[in-house]
CSV table of C-alpha atoms in Angstrom, one decimal:
chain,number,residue,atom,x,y,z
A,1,UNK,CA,-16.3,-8.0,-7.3
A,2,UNK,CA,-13.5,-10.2,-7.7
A,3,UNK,CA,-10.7,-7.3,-6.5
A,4,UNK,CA,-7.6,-5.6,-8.1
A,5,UNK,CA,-6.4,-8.5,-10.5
A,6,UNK,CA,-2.4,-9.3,-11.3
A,7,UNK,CA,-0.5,-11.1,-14.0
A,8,UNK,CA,1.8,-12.7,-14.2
A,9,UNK,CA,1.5,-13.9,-10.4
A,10,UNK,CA,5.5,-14.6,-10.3
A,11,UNK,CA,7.7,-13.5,-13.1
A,12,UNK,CA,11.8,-14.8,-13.4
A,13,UNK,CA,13.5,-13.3,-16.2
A,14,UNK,CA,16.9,-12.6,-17.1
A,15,UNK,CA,18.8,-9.3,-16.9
A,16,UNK,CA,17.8,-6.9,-19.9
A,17,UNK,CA,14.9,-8.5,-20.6
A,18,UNK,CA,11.4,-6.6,-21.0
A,19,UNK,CA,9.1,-7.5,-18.5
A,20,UNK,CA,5.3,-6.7,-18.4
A,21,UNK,CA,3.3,-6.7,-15.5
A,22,UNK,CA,-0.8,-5.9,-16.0
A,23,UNK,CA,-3.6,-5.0,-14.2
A,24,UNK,CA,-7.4,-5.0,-13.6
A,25,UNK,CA,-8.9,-2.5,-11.1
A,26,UNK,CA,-12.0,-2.3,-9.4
A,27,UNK,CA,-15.0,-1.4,-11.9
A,28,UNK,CA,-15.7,2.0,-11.0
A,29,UNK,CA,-12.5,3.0,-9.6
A,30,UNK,CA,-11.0,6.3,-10.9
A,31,UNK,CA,-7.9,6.2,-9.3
A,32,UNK,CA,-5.0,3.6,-10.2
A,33,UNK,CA,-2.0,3.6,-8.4
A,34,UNK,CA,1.9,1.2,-8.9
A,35,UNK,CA,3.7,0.7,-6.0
A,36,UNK,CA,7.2,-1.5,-5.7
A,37,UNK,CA,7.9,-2.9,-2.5
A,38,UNK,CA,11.1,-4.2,-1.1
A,39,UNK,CA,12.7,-5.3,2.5
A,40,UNK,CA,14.9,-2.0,2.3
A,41,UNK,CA,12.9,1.0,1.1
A,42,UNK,CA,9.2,-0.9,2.0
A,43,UNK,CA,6.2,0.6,-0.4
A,44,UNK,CA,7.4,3.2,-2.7
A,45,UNK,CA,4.8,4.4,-5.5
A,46,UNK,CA,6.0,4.6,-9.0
A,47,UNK,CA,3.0,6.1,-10.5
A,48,UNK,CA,-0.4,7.1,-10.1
A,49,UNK,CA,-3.9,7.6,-13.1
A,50,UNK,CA,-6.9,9.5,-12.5
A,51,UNK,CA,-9.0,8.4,-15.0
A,52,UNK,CA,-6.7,7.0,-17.0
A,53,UNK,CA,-4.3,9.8,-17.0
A,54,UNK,CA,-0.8,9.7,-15.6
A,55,UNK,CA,-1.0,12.5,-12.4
A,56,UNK,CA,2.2,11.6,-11.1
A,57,UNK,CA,5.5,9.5,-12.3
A,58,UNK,CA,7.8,11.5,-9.9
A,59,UNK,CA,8.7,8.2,-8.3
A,60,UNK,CA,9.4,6.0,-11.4
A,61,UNK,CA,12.9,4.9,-11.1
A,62,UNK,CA,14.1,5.8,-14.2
A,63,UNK,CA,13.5,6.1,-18.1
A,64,UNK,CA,13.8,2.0,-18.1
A,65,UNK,CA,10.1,2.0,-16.2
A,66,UNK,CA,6.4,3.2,-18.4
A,67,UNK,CA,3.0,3.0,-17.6
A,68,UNK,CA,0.1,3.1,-19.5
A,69,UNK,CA,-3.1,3.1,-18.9
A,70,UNK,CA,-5.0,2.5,-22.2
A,71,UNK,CA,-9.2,2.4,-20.6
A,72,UNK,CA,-10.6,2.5,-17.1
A,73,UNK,CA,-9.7,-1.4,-16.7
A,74,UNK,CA,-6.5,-1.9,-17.7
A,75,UNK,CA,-3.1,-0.5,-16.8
A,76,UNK,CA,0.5,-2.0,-17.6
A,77,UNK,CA,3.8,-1.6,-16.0
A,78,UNK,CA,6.6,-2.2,-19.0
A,79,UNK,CA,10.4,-2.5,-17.5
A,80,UNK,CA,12.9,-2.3,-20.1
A,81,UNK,CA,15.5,-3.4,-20.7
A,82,UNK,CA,15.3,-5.0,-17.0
A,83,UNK,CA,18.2,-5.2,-14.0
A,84,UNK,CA,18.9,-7.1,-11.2
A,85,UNK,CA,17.9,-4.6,-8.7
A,86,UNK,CA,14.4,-4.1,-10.2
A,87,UNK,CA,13.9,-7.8,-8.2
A,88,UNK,CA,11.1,-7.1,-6.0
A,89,UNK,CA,7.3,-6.8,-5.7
A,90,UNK,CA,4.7,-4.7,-7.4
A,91,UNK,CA,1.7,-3.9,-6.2
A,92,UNK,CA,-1.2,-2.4,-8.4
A,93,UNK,CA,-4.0,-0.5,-6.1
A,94,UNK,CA,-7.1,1.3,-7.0
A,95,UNK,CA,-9.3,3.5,-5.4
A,96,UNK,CA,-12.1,6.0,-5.4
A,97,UNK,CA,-11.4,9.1,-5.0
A,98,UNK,CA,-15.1,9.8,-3.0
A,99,UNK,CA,-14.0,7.7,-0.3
A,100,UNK,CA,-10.1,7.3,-0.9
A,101,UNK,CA,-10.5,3.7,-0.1
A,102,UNK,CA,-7.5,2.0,-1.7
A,103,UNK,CA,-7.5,-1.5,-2.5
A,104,UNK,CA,-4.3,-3.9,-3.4
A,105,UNK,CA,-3.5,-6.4,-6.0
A,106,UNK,CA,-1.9,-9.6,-5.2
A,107,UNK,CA,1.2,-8.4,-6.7
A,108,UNK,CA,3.7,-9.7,-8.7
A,109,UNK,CA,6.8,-11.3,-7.5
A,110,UNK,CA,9.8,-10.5,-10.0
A,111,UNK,CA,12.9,-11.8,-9.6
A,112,UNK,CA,15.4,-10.4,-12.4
A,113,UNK,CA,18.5,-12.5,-12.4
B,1,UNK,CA,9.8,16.1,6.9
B,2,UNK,CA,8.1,13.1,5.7
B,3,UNK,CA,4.3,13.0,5.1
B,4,UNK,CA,3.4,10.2,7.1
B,5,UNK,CA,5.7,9.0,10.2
B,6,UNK,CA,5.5,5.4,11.5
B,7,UNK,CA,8.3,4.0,13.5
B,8,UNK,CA,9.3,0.8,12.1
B,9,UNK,CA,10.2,-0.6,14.9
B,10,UNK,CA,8.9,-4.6,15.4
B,11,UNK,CA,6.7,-5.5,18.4
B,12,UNK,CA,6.7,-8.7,20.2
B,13,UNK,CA,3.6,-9.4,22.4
B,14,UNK,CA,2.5,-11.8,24.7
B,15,UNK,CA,-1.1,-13.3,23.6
B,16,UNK,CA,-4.2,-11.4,24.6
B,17,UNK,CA,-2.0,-7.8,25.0
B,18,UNK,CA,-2.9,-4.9,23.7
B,19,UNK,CA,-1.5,-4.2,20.5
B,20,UNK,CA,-0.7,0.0,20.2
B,21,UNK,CA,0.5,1.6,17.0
B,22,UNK,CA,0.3,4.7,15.7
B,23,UNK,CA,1.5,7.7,13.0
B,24,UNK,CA,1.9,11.2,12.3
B,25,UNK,CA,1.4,13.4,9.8
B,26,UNK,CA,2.4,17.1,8.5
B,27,UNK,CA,0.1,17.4,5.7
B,28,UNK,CA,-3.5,18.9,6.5
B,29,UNK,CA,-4.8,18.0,3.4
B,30,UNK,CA,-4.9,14.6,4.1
B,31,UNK,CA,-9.3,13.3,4.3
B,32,UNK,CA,-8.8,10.0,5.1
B,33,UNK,CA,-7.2,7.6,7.3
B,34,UNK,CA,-6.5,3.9,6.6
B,35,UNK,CA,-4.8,0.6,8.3
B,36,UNK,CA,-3.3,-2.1,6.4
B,37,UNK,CA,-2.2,-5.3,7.2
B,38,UNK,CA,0.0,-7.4,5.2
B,39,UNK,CA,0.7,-10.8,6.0
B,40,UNK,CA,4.0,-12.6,4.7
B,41,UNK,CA,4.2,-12.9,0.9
B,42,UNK,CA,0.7,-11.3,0.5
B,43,UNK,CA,-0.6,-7.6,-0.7
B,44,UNK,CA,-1.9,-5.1,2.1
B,45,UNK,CA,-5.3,-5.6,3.1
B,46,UNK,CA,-7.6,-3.0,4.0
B,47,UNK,CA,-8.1,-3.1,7.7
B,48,UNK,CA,-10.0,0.0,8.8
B,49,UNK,CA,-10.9,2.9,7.4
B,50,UNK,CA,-12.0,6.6,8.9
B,51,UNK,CA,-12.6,9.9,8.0
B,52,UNK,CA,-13.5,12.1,11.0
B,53,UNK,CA,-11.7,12.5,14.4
B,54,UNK,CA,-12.2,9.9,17.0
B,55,UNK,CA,-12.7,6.6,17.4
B,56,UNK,CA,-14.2,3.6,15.1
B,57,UNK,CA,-14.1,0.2,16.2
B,58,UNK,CA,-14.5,-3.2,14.9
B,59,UNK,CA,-14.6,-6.4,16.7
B,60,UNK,CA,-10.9,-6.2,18.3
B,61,UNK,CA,-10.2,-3.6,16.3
B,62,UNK,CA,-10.2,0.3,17.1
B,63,UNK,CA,-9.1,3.2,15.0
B,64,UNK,CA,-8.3,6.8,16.7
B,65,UNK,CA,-7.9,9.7,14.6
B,66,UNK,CA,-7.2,13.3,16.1
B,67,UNK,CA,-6.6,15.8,13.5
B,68,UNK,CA,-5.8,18.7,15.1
B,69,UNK,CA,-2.5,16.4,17.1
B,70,UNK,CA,-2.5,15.3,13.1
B,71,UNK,CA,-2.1,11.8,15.0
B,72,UNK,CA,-3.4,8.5,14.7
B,73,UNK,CA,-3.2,5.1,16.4
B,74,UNK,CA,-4.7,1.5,15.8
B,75,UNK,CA,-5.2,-0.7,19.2
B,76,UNK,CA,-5.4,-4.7,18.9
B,77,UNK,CA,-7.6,-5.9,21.8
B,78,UNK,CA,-7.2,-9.2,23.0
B,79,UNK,CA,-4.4,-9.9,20.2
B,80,UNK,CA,-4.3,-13.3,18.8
B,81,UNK,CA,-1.4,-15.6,16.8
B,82,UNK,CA,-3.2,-14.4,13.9
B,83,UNK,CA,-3.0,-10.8,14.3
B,84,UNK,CA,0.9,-11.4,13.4
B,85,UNK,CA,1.7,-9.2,10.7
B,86,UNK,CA,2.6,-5.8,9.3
B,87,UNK,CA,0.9,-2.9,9.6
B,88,UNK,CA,0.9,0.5,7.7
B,89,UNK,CA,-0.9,3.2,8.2
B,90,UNK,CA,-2.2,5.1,5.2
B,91,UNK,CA,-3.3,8.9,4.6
B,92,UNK,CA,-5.7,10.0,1.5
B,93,UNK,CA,-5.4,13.7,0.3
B,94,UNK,CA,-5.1,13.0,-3.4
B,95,UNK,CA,-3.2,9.8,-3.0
B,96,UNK,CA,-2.2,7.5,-1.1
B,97,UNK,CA,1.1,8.1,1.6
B,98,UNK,CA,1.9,5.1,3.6
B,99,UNK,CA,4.1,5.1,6.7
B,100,UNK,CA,7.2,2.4,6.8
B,101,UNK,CA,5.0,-0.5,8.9
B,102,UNK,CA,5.3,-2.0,11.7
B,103,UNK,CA,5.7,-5.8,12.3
B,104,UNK,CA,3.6,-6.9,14.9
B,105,UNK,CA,4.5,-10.4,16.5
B,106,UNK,CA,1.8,-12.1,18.7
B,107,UNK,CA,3.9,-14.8,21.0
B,108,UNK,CA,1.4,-17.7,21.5
């Protein structure tokens, strides 16, 4: 299996931009899971699906942020319109809930600036 | 009361020390108990994984779980250059909850 996949890898943009960011879970994995990670607050998860449905958004930052996760092996994160302090990295995870063995993306590096 | 506590403190080691970390947790709920390690610029890596109290070990590597101290620990044997990193403990109940990390240094 070739893992959780990413894109884009690294992503610059410019404040109020949309950005994007996409992922490919394991096949077979129910669970899907966003997390943001910075120096100051570490890994904070934004959102997580159970089979494609949204369970939890409690930690989405604000209105700017959606998810959706349209089949079983895809999931975007949309950020609009997009601010400095959305600079960080996101990780997309997935899991089974069986065995609640969670696996991580590469992540994507955004820089907003 | 967080979930999942991990002092964030960094550790500096001399090679070949024995590496000690460990978490707590409040939530009983919580089935399974995971390492990561996360190397600079990279995503968390599954490092070892349990489900029952006790201990699990592989290679250098042993897990200790005890659920009724709701307490667990990983211990580096033998730690290397390469064992450098951060590590995070991680608790399933119907998620993930991670602790803050800890970032281990292994002094050549």
């Amino acid at each position: 299996d070739a893992g959780v996949i990413q894109s884009p890898r690294h992503e610059v943009t410019e404040m109020g931009q949309e950005v994007t960011l996409r992922c490919k879970p394991i096949s077979g994995h129910d669970y899907l899971f966003w997390y943001r990670q910075t120096m100051m607050r570490g890994l904070e998860l934004l959102i997580y699906f159970n089979n494609n449905v949204p369970i939890d958004d409690s930690g989405m930052p604000e209105d700017r942020f959606s998810a959706k996760m349209p089949n079983a092996s895809f999931s975007t994160l949309k950020i609009q319109p997009s601010e400095p302090r959305d600079s960080a990295v996101y990780f997309c995870a997935s899991s089974q809930s069986t065995s609640g063995r969670t696996y991580f993306g590469p992540g994507t590096r955004l820089t907003v600036t | 009361q967080k979930e999942v506590e991990q002092d964030p403190g960094p550790l500096s080691v001399p090679e070949g020390a024995i590496v000690s970390l460990n978490c707590t947790y409040s939530n009983s709920a919580f089935q399974y108990f995971m390492w990561y390690r996360q190397y600079s610029r990279k995503g968390p890596e599954l490092l070892m994984y349990t489900y029952s109290s006790g201990n699990k070990e592989d290679g250098r590597f042993t897990a200790q779980v005890d659920k009724s101290s709701k307490y667990i620990s990983l211990f580096i044997r033998d730690s290397q250059p390469s064992d450098s990193a951060t590590y995070l403990c991680a608790m399933w109940g119907n998620r993930l909850a991670f602790g803050k990390g800890n970032q281990v240094v292994v002094i050549p």
